[in-house]
mmCIF file with all atom_site columns, C-alpha atoms in Angstrom:
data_model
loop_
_atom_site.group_PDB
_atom_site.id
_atom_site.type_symbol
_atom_site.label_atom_id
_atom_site.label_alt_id
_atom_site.label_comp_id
_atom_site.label_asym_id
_atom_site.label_entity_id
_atom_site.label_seq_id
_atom_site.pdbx_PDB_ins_code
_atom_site.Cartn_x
_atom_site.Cartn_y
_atom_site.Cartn_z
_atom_site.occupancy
_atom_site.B_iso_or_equiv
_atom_site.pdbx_formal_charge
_atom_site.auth_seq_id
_atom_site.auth_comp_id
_atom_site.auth_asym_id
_atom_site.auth_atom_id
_atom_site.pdbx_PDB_model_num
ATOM 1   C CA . UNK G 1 1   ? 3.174   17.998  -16.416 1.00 43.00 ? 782 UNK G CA 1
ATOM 2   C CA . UNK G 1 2   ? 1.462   20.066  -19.419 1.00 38.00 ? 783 UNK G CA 1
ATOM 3   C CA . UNK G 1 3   ? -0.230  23.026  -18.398 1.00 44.00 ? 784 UNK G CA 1
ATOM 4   C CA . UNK G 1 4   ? -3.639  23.055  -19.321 1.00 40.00 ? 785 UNK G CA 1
ATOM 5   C CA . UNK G 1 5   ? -4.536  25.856  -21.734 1.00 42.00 ? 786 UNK G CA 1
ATOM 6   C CA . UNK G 1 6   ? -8.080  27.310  -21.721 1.00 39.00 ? 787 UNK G CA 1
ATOM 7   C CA . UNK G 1 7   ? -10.225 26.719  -24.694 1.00 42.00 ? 788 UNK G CA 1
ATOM 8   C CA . UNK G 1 8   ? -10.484 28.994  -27.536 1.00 40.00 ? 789 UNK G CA 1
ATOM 9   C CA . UNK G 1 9   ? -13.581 31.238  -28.036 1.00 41.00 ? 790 UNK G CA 1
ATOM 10  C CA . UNK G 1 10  ? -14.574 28.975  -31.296 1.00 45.00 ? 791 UNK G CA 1
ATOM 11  C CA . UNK G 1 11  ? -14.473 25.812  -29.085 1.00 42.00 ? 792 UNK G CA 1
ATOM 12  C CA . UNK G 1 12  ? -16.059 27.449  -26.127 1.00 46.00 ? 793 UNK G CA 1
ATOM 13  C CA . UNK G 1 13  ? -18.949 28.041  -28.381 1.00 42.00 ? 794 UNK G CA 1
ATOM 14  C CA . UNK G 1 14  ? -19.001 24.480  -29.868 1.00 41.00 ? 795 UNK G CA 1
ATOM 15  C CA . UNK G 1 15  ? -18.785 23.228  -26.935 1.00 46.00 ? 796 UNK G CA 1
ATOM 16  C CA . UNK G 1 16  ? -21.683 25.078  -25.247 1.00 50.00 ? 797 UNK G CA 1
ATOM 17  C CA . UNK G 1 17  ? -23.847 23.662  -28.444 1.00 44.00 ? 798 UNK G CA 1
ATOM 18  C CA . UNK G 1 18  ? -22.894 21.035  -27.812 1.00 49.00 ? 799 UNK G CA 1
ATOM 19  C CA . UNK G 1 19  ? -23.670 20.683  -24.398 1.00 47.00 ? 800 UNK G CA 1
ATOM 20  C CA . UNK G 1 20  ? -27.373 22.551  -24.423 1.00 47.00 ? 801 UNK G CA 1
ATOM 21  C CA . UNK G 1 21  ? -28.428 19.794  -27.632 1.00 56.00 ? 802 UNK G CA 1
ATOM 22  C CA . UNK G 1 22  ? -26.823 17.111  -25.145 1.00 50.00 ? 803 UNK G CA 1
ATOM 23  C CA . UNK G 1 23  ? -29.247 17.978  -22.005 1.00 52.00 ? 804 UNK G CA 1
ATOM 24  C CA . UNK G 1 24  ? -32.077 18.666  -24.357 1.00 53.00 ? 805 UNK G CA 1
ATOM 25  C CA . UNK G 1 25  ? -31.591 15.225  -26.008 1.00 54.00 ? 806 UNK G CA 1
ATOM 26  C CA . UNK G 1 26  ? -30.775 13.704  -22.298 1.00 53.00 ? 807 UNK G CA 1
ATOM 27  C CA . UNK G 1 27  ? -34.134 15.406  -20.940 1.00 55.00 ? 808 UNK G CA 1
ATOM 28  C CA . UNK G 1 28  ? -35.886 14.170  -23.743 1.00 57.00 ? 809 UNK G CA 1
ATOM 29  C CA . UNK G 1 29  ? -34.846 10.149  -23.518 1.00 52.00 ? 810 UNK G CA 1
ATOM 30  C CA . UNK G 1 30  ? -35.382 10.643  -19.557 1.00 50.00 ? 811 UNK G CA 1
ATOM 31  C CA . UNK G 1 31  ? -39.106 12.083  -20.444 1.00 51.00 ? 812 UNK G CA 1
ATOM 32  C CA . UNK G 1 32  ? -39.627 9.277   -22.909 1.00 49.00 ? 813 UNK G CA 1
ATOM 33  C CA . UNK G 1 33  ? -37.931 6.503   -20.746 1.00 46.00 ? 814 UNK G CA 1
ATOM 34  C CA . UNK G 1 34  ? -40.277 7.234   -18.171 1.00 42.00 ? 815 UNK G CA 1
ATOM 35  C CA . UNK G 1 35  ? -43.152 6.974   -19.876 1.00 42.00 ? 816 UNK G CA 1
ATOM 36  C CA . UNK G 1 36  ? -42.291 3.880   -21.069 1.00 43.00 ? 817 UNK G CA 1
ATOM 37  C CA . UNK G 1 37  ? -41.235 1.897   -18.187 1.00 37.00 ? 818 UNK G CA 1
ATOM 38  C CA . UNK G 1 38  ? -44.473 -0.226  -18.112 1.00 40.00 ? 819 UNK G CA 1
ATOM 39  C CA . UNK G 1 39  ? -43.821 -1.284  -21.156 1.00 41.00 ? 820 UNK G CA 1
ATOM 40  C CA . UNK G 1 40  ? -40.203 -1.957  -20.885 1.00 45.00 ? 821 UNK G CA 1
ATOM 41  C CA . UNK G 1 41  ? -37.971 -3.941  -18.987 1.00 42.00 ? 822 UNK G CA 1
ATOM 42  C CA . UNK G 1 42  ? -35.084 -2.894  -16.891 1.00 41.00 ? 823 UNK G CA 1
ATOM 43  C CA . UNK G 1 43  ? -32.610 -4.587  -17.882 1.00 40.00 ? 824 UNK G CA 1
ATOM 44  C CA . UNK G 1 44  ? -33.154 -4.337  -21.440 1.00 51.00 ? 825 UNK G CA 1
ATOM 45  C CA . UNK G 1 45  ? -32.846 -0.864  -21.118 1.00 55.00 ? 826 UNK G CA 1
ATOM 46  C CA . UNK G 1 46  ? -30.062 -0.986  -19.107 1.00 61.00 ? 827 UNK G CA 1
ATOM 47  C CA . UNK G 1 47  ? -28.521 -3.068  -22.584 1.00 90.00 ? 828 UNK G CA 1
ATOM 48  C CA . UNK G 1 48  ? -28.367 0.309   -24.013 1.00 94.00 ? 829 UNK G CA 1
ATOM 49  C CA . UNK G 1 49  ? -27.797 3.105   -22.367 1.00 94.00 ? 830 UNK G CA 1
ATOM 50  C CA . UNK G 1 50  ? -28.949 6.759   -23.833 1.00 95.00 ? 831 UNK G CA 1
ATOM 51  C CA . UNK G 1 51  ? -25.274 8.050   -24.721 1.00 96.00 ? 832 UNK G CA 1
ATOM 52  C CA . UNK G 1 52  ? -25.439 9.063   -28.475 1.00 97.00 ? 833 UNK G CA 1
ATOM 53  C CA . UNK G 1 53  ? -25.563 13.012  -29.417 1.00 96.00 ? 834 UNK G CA 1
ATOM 54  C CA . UNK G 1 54  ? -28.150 12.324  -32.720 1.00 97.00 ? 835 UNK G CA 1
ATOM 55  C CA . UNK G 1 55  ? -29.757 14.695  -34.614 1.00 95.00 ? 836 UNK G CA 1
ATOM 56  C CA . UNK G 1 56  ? -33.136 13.345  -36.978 1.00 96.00 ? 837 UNK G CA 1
ATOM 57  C CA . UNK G 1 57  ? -33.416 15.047  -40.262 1.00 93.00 ? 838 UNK G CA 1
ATOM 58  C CA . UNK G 1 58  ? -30.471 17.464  -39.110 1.00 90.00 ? 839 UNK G CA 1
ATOM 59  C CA . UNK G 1 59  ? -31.512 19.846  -42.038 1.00 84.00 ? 840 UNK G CA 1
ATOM 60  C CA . UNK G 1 60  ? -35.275 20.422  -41.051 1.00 87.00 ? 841 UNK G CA 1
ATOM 61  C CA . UNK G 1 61  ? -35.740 21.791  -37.904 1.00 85.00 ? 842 UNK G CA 1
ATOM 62  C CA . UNK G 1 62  ? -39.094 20.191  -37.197 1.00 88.00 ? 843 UNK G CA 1
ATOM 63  C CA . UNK G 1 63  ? -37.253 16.389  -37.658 1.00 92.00 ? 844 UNK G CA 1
ATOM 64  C CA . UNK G 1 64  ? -40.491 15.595  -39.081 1.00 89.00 ? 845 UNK G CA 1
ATOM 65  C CA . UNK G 1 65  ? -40.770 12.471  -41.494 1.00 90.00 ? 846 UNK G CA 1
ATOM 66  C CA . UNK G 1 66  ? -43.112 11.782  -44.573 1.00 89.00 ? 847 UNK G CA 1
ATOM 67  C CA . UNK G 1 67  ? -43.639 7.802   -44.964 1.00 84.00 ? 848 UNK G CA 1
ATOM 68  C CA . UNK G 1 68  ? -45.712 9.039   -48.043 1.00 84.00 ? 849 UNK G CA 1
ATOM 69  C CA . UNK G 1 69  ? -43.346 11.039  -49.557 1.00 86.00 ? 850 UNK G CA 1
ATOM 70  C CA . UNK G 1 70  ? -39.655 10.029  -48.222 1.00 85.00 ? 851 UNK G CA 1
ATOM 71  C CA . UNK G 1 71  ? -38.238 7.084   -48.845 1.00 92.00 ? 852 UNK G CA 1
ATOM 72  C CA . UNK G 1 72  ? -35.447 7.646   -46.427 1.00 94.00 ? 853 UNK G CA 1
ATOM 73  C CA . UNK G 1 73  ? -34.213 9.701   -43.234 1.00 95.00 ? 854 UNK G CA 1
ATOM 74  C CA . UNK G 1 74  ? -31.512 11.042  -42.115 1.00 96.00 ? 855 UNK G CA 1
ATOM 75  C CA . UNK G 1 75  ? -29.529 10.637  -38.860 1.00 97.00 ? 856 UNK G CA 1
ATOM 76  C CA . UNK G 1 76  ? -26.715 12.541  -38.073 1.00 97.00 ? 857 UNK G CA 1
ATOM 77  C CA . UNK G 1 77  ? -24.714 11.302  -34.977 1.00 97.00 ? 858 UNK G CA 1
ATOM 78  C CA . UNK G 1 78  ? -22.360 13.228  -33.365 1.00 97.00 ? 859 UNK G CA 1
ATOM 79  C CA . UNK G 1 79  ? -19.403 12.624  -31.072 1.00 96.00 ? 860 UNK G CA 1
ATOM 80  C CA . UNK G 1 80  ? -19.935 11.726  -27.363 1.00 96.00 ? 861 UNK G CA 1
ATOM 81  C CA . UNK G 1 81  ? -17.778 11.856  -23.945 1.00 96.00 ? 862 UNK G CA 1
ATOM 82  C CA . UNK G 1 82  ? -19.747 10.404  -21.173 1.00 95.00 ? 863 UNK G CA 1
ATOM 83  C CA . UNK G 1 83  ? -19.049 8.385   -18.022 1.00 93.00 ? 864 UNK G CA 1
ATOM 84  C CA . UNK G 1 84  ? -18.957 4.459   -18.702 1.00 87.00 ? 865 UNK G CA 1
ATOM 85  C CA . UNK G 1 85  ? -20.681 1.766   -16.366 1.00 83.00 ? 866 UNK G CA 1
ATOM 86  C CA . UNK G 1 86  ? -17.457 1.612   -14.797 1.00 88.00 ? 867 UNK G CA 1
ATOM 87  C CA . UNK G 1 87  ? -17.259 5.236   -14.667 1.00 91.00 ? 868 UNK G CA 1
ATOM 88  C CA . UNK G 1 88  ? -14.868 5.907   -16.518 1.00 93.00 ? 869 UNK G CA 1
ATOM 89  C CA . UNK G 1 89  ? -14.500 8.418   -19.615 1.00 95.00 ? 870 UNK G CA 1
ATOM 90  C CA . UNK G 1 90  ? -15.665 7.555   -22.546 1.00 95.00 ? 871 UNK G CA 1
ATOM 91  C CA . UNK G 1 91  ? -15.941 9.453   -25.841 1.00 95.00 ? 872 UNK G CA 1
ATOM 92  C CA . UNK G 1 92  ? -17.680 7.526   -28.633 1.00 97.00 ? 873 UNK G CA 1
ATOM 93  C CA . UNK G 1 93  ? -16.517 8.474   -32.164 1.00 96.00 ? 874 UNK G CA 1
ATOM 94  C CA . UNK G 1 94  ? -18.812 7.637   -34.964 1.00 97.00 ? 875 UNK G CA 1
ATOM 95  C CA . UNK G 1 95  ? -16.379 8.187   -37.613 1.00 94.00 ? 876 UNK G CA 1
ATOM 96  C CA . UNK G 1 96  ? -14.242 5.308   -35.997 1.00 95.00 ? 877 UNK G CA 1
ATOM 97  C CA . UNK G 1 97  ? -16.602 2.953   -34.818 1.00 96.00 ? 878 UNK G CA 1
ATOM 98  C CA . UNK G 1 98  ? -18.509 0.163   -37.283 1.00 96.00 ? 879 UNK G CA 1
ATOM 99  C CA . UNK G 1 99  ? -21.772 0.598   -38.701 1.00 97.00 ? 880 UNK G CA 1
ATOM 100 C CA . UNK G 1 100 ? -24.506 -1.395  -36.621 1.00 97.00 ? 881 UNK G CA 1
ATOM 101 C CA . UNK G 1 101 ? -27.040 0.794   -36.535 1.00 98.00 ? 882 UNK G CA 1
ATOM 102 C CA . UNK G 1 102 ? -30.837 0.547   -35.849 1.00 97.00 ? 883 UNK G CA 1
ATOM 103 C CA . UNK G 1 103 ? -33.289 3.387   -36.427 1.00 98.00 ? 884 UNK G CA 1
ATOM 104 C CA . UNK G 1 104 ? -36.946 3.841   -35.651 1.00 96.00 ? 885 UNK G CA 1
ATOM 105 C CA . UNK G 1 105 ? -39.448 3.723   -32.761 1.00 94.00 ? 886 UNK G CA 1
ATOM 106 C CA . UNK G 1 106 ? -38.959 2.867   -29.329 1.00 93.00 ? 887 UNK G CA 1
ATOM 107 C CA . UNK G 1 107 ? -41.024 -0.362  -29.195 1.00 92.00 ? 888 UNK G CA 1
ATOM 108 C CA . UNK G 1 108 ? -39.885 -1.290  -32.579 1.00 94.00 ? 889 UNK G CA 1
ATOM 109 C CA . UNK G 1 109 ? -35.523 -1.473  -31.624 1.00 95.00 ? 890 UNK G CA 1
ATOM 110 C CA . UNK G 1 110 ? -37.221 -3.131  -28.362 1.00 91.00 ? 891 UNK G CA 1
ATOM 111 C CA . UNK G 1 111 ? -38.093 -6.008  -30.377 1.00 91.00 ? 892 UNK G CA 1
ATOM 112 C CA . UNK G 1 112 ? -35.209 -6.321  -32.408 1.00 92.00 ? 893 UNK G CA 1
ATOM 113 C CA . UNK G 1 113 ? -36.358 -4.622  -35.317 1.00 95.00 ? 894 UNK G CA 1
ATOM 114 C CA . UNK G 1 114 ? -35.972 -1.206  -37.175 1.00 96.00 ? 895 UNK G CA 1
ATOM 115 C CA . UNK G 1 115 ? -34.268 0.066   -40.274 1.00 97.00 ? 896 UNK G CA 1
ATOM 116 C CA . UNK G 1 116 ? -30.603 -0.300  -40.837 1.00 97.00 ? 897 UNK G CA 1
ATOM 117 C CA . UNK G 1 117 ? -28.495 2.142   -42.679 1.00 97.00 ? 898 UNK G CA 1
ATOM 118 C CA . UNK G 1 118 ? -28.895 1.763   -46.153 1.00 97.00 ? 899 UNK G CA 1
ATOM 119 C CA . UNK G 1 119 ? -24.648 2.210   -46.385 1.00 97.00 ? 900 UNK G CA 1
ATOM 120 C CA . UNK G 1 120 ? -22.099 3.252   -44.296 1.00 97.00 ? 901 UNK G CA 1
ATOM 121 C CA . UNK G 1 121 ? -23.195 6.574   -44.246 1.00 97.00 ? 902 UNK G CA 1
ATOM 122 C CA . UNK G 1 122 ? -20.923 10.140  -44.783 1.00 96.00 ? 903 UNK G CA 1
ATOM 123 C CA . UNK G 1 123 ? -18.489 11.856  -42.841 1.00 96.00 ? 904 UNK G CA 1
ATOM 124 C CA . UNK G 1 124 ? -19.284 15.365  -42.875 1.00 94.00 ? 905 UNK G CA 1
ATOM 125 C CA . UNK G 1 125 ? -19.553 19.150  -41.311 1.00 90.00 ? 906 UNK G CA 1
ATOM 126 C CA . UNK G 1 126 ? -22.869 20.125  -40.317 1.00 86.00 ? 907 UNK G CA 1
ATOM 127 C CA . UNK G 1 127 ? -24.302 23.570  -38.326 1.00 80.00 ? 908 UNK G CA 1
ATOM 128 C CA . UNK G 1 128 ? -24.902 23.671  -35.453 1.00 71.00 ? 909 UNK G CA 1
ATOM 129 C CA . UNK G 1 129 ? -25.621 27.157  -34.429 1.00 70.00 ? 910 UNK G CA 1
ATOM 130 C CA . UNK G 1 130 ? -23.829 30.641  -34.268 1.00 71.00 ? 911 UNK G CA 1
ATOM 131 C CA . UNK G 1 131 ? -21.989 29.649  -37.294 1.00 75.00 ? 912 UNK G CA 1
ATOM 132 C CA . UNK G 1 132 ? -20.117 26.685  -35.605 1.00 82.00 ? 913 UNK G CA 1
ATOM 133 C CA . UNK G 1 133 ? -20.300 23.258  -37.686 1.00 84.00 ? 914 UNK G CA 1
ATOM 134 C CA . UNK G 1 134 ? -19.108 19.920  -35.699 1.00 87.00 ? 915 UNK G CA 1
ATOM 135 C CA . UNK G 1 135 ? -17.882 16.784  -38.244 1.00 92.00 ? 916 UNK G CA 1
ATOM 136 C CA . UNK G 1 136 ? -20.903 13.760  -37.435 1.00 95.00 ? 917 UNK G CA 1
ATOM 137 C CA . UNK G 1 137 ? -21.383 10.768  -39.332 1.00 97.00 ? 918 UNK G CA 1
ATOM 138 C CA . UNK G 1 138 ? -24.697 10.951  -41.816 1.00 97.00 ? 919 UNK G CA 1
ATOM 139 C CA . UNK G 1 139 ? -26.908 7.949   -42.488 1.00 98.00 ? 920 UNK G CA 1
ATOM 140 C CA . UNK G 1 140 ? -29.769 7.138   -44.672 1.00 97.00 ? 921 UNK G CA 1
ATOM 141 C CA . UNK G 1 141 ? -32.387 4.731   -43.113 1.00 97.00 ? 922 UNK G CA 1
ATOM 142 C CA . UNK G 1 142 ? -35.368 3.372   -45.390 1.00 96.00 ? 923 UNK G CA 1
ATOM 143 C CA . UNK G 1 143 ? -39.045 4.807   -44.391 1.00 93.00 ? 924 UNK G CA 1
ATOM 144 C CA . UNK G 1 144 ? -40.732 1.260   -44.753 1.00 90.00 ? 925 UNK G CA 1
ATOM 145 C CA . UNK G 1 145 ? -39.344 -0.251  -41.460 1.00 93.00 ? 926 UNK G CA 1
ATOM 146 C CA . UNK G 1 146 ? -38.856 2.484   -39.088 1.00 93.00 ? 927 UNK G CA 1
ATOM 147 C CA . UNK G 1 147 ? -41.862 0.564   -37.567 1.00 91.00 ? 928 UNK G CA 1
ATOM 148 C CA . UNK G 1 148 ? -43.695 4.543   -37.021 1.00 90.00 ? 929 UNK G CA 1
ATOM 149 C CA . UNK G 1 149 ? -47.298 4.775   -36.588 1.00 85.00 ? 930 UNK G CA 1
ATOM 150 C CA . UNK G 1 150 ? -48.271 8.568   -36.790 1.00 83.00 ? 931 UNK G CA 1
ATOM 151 C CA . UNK G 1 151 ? -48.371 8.131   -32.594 1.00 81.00 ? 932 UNK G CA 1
ATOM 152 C CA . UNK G 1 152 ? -44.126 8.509   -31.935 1.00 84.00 ? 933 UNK G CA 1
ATOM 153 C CA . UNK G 1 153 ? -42.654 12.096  -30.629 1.00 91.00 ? 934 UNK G CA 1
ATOM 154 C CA . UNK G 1 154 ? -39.344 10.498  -30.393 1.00 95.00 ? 935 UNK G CA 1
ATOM 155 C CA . UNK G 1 155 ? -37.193 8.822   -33.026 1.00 96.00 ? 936 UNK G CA 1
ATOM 156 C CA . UNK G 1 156 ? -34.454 6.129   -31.476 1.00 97.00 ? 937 UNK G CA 1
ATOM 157 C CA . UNK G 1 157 ? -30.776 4.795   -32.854 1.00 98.00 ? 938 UNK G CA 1
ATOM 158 C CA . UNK G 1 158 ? -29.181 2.048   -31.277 1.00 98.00 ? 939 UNK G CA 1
ATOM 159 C CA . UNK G 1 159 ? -25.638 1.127   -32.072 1.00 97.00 ? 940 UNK G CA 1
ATOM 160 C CA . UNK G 1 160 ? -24.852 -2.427  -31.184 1.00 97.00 ? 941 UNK G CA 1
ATOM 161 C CA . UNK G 1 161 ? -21.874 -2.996  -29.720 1.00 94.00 ? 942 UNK G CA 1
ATOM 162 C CA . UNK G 1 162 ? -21.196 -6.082  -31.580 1.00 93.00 ? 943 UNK G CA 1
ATOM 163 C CA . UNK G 1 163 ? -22.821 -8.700  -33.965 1.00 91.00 ? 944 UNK G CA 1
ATOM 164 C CA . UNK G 1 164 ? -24.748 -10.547 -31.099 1.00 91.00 ? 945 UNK G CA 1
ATOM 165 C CA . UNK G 1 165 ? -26.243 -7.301  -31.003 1.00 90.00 ? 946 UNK G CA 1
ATOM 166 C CA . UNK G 1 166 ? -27.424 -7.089  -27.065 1.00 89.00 ? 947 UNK G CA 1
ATOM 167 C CA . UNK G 1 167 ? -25.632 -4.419  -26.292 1.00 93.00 ? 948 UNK G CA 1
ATOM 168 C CA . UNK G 1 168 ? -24.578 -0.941  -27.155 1.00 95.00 ? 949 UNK G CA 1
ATOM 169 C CA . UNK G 1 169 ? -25.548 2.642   -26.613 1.00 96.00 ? 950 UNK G CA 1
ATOM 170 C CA . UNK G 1 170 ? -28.760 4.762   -27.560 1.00 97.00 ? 951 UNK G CA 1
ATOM 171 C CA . UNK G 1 171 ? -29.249 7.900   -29.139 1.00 97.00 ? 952 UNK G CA 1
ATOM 172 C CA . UNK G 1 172 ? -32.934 9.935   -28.949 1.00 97.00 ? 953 UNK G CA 1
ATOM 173 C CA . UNK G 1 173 ? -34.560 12.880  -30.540 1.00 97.00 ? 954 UNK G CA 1
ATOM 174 C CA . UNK G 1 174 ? -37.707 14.667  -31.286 1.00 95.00 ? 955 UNK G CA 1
ATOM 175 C CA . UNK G 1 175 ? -39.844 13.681  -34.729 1.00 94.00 ? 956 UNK G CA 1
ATOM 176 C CA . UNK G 1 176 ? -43.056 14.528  -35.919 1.00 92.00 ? 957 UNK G CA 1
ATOM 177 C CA . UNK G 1 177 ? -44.355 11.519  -38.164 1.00 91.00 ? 958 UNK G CA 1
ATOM 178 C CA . UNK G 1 178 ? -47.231 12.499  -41.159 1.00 88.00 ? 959 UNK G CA 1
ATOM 179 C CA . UNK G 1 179 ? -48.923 10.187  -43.503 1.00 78.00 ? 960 UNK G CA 1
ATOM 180 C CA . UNK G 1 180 ? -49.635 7.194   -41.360 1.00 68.00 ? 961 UNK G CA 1
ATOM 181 C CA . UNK G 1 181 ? -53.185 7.332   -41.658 1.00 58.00 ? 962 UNK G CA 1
ATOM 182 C CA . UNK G 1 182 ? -54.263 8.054   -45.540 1.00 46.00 ? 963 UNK G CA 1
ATOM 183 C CA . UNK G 1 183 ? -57.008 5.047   -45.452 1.00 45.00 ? 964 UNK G CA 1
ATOM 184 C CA . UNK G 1 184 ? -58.498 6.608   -42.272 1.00 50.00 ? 965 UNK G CA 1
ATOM 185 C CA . UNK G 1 185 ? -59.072 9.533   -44.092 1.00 49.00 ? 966 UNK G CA 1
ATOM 186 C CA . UNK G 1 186 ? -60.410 8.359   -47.198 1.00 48.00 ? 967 UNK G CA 1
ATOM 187 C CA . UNK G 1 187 ? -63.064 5.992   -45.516 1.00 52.00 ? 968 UNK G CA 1
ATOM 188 C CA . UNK G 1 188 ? -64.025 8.875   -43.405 1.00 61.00 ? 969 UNK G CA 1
ATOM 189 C CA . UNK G 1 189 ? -64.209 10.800  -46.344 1.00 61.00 ? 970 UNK G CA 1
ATOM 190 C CA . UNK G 1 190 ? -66.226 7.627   -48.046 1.00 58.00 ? 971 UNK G CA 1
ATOM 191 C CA . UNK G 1 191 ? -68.876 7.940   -45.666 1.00 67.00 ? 972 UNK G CA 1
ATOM 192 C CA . UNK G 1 192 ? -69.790 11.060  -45.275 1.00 70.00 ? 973 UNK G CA 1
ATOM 193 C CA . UNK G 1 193 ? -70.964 11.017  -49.167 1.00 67.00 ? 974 UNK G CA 1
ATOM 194 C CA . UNK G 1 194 ? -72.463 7.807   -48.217 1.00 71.00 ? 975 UNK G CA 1
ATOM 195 C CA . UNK G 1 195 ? -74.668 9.628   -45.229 1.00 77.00 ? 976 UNK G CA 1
ATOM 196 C CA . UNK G 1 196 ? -75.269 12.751  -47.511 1.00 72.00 ? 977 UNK G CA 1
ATOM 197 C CA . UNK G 1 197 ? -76.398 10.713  -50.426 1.00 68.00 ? 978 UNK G CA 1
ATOM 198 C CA . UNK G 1 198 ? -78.751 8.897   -48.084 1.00 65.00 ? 979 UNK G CA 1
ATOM 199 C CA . UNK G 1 199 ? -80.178 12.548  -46.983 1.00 62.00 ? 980 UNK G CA 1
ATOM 200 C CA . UNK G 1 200 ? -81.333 13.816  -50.181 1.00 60.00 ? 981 UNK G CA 1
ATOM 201 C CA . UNK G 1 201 ? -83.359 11.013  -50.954 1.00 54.00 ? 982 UNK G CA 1
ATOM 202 C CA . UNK G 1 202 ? -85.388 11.093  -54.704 1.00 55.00 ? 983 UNK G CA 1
ATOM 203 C CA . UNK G 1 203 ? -88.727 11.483  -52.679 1.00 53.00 ? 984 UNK G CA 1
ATOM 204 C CA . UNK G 1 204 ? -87.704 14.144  -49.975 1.00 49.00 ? 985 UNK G CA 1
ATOM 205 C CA . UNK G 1 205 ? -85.613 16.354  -53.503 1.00 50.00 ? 986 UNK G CA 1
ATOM 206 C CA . UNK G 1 206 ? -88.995 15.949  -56.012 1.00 50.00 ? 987 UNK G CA 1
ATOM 207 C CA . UNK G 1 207 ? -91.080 17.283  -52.006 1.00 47.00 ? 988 UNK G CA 1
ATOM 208 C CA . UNK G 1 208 ? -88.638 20.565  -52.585 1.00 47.00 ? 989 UNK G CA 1
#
């Protein structure tokens, strides 16, 4: 029997960061699972299970997305070891598992939809605090059908298990969404000149 040896202080730190952007993630899909149980049905949930480590935008801290100005976000997933329906171990390995992926809001994955990876995305290091860096697989997803409307504070990926696509895990994260709402603005905008203009009529200016 091989004696287990305790973990070295580099991988006790990976680890632990590991871990804390694990619960936060898990807390987060819980929260936003929650919320949405009116909405959703149990055992479509149940289809995918919230199991992926992901990270939105993994270089801007605020995961916040453009649709006016980016044409494409990233995703970085990350390795996972969790406990299977049959509970049993699991660890889920990106960098070895195909490329079905599905990114965007909530509702929009719910109905079969969302953007898929524009390729098969990159195998690389990235930070991930206290100078650690953890190997995760990068993909690019196209702006024009994450399916956001300016409302989301969560971003979702599904991987589907296979090409039926009904079943596979779920990954969750925080994401601020901007320029959803340019036409608002400019008809808002559009009428208040309208009401001023209608204010200084040619009779009440000549009265000044």
């Amino acid at each position: 029997m091989r004696e287990q040896q305790s973990p070295l202080p580099d991988e006790e730190s990976t680890s632990d960061t590991t871990t804390r952007r694990r619960y936060l993630k898990g807390t987060l899909g819980a929260a936003a699972t929650v919320a949405a149980i009116p909405a959703l049905s149990g055992v479509a949930a149940a289809h995918f299970p919230l199991e992926l480590d992901i990270d939105i935008q993994p270089e801007n801290a605020e995961n916040f997305i453009d649709v006016e100005e980016h044409e494409c976000v990233s995703v970085a997933v990350y390795p996972s070891v969790f406990l299977n329906g049959d509970g049993e171990r699991e660890t889920f390995d990106p960098t070895n598992e195909p490329v079905r992926y599905r990114f965007g809001s909530r509702f929009t994955l719910q109905d079969g939809e969302g953007a898929r990876p524009l390729d098969d995305g990159e195998v690389t290091q990235i930070e991930t605090g206290h100078g650690d860096s953890q190997e995760a697989l990068v993909l690019e997803f196209p702006v024009g059908d994450l399916g956001f409307d300016g409302e989301e504070e969560t971003g979702w990926l599904y991987w589907e298990r296979n090409e039926a696509g009904e079943h596979g895990y779920a990954g969750v994260d925080s994401v601020r969404v901007y320029g959803t709402e340019p036409s608002n603005r400019d008809l808002l905008d559009l009428l208040g000149r309208l009401l001023r203009g209608r204010t200084q009529s040619p009779g009440r200016a000549g009265s000044n």
